[in-house]
Coordinates of C-alpha atoms in Angstrom, one line a residue:
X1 CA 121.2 74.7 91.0
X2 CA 117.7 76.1 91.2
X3 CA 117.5 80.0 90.6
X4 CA 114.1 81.6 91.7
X5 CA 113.2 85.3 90.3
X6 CA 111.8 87.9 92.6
X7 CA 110.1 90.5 92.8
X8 CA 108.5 92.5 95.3
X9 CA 106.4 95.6 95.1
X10 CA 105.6 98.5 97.4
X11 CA 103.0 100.4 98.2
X12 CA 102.5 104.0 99.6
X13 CA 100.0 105.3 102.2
X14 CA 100.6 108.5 103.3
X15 CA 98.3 109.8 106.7
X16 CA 98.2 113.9 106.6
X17 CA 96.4 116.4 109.1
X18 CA 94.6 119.2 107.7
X19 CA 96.3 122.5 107.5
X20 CA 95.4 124.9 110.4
X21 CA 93.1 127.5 108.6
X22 CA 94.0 131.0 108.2
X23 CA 93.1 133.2 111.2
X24 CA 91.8 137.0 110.8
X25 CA 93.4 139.5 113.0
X26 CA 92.9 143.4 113.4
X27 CA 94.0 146.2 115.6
X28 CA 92.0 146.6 118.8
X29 CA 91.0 149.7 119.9
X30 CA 88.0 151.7 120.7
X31 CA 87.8 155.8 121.9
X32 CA 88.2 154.4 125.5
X33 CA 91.7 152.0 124.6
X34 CA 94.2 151.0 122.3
X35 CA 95.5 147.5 122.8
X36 CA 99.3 147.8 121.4
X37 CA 100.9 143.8 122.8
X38 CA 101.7 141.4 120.5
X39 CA 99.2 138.9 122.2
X40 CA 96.7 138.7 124.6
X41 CA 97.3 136.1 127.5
X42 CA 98.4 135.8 130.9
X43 CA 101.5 139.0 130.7
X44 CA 103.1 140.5 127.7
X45 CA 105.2 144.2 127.4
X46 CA 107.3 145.9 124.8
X47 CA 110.6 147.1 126.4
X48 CA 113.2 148.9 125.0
X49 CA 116.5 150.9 125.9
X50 CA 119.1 152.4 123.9
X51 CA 120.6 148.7 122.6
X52 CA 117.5 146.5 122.4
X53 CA 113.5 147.2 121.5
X54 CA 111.7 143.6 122.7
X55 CA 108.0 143.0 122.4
X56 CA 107.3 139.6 124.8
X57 CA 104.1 137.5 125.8
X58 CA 103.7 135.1 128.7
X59 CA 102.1 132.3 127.2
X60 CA 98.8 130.1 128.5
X61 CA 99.5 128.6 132.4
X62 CA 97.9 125.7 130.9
X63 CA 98.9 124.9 127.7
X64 CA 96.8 121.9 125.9
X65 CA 93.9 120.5 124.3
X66 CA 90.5 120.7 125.8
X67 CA 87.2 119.4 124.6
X68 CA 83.7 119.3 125.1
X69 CA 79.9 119.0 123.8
X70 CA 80.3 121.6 120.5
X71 CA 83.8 122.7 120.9
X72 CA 87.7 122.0 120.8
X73 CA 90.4 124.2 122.5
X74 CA 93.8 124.0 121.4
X75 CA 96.2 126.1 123.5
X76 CA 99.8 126.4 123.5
X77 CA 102.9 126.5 121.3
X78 CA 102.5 122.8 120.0
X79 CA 99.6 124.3 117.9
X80 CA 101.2 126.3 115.6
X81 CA 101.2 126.3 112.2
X82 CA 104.2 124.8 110.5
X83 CA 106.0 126.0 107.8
X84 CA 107.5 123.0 106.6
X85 CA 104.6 120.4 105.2
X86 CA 104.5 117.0 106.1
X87 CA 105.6 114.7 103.1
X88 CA 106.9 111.2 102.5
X89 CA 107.9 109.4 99.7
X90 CA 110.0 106.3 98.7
X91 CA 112.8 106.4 95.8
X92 CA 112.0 103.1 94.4
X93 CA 108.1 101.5 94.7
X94 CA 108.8 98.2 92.9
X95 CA 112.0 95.9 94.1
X96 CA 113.6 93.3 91.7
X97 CA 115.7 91.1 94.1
X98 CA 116.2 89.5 91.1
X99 CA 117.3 85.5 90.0
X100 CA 118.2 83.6 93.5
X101 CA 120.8 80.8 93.9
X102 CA 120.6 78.6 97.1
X103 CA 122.8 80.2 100.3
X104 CA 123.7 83.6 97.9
X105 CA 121.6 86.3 99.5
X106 CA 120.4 89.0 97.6
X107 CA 120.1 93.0 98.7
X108 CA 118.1 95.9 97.1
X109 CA 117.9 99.2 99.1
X110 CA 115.2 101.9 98.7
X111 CA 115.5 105.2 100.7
X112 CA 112.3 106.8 102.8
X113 CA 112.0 110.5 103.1
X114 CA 110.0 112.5 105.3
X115 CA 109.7 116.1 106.0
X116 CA 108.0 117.6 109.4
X117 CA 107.7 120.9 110.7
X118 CA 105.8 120.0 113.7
X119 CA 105.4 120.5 117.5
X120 CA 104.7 116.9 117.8
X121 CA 105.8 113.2 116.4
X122 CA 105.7 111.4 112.8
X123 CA 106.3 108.0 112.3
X124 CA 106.6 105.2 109.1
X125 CA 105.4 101.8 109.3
X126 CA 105.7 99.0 107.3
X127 CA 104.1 95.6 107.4
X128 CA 103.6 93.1 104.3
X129 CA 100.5 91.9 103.0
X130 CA 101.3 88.0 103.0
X131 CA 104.8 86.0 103.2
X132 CA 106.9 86.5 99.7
X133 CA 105.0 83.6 98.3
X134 CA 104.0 82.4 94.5
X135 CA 101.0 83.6 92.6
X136 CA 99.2 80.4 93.3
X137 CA 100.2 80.7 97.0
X138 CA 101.9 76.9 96.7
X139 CA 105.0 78.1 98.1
X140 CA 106.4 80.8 100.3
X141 CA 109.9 81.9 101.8
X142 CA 109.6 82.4 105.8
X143 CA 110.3 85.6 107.3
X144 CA 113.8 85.6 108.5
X145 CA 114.7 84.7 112.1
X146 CA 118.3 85.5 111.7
X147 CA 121.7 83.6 112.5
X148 CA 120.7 82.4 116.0
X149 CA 116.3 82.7 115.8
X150 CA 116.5 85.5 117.8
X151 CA 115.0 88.6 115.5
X152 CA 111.7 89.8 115.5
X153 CA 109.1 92.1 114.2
X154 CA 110.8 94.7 116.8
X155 CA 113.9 93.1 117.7
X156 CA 116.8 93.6 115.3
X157 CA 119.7 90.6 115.3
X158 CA 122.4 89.6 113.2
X159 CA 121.5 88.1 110.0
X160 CA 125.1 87.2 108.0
X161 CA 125.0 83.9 108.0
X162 CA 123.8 82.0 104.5
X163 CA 122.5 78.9 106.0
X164 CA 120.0 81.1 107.9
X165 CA 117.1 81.2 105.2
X166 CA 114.7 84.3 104.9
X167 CA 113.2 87.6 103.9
X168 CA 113.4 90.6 106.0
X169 CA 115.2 94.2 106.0
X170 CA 117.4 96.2 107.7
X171 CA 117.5 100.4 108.1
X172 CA 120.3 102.7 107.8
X173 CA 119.9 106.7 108.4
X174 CA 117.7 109.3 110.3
X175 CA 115.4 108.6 112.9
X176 CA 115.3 104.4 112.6
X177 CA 114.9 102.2 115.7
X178 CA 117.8 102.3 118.1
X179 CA 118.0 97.9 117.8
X180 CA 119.5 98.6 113.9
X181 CA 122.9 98.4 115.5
X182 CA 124.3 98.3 112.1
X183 CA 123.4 96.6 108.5
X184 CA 123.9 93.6 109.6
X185 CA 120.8 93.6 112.1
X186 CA 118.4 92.3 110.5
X187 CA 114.4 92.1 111.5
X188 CA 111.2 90.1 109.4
X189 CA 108.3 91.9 108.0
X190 CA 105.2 92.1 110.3
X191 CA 102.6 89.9 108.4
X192 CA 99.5 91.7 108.1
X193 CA 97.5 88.3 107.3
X194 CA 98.9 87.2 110.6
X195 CA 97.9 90.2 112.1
X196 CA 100.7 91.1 113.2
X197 CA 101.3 94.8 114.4
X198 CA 103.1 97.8 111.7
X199 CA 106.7 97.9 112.5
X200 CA 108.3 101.3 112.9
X201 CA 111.1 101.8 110.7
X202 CA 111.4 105.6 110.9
X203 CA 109.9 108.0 114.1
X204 CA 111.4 111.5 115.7
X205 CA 110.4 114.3 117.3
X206 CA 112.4 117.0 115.4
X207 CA 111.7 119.3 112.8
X208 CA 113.6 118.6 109.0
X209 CA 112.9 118.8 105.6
X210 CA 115.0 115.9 104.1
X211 CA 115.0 112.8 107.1
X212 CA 116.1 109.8 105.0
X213 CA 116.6 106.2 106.0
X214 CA 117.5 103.7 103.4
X215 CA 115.9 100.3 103.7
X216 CA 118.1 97.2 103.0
X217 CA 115.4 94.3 101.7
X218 CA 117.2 90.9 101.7
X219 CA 116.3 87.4 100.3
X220 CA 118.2 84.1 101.5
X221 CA 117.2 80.4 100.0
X222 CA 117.9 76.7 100.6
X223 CA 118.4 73.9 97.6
X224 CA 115.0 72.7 98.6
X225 CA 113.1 76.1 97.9
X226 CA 110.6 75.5 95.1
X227 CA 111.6 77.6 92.0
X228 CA 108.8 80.4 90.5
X229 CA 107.9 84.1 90.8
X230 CA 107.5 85.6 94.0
X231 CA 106.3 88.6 95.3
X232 CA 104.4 90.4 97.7
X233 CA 103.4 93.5 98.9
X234 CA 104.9 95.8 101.8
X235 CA 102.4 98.6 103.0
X236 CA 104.1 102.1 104.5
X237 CA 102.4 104.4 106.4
X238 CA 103.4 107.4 107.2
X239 CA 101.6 109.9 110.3
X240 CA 102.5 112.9 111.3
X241 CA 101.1 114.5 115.0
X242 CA 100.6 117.9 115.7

């Protein structure tokens, strides 16, 4: 029985925004008038009565972002400052799916955290830089098309069967696609050779500081598939909007 060693690495880009500079305020007033409200825009008033003191504003009647020649507007409450950085990192950069035997899948898992404090939407891709192939490129194994051919890049399917041969992943956890039914929907690795597009494996609109989603990488073989060292590597990106 032929046994084929594997390992796979990982790499890590991570896409930031810059910070939102600090902003100087002072107390407005002159010998003619004292501005006491919280803000200045469209209404605001402090009220108060014997239970309650309550300063409010009335925000812009046309929140957004507006541009021209020499300047950039940003109004509303999608651009404040958050207090939560965006971060991501991975808890294991270099898989060993270790030595293969024909129709025995292997698993390794490694778990993607992200922390957002925006108004807006992050994201993580992933996409691998070539098939898991040898050094000298002679052989490759495929991307996985599942139990019936049906999975793709963005289409999750079941994958349990060990005559279906392959390398692909499945996600578990926070804000993954809705198609990973359960772990045993499996979809292939875009192919950025192929130019395929990034997959997104993690996305949300909420705020949180530890969003995790464990990634299931998986390995299946036939008795024909050439023994030797395979590897490749699988490229995450993560963006945050704001």
């Amino acid at each position: 029985m032929k046994k084929i060693t594997r390992l796979l690495i990982l790499s890590v880009i991570v896409f930031s925004n810059h910070q939102v500079p600090v902003v100087m305020a002072d107390d407005m007033y002159s010998t003619l008038y004292r501005i006491e409200e919280p803000n200045v825009n469209i209404g605001g008033k402090d009220s108060s009565s014997s239970n309650y003191d309550l300063s409010k504003t009335v925000g812009q009647s046309a929140a957004g972002e507006y541009d021209s020649t020499g300047y950039i507007v940003k109004a509303g409450f999608q651009y404040i400052h958050s207090i939560i950085p965006f971060s991501f990192s991975i808890s294991d950069t270099s898989i060993d799916l270790g030595t293969l035997a024909a129709q025995t899948p292997s698993t390794q898992d490694t778990v993607l955290t992200v922390a957002f404090g925006s108004a807006g939407t992050y994201q993580v891709t992933v996409e691998e830089l070539g098939k898991l192939r040898t050094a000298d490129d002679s052989s490759n194994i495929p991307d996985t098309t599942c139990n019936a051919g049906t999975c793709t890049e963005t289409s999750a399917q079941v994958w349990t069967s060990t005559s279906a041969y392959g390398f692909g992943y499945t996600m578990a956890g926070n804000d993954i696609p809705t198609d990973f039914v359960n772990t045993t929907y499996y979809r292939p690795f875009p192919d950025r050779l192929l130019s395929e597009t990034p997959a997104v494996v993690m996305s949300s609109t909420n705020v949180g500081k530890n969003r995790q989603a464990t990634m299931t990488i998986k390995s299946n073989i036939s008795t024909i598939q050439p023994a030797g060292n395979y590897r490749t590597v699988l490229q995450f990106i993560a963006t945050p909007s704001f």
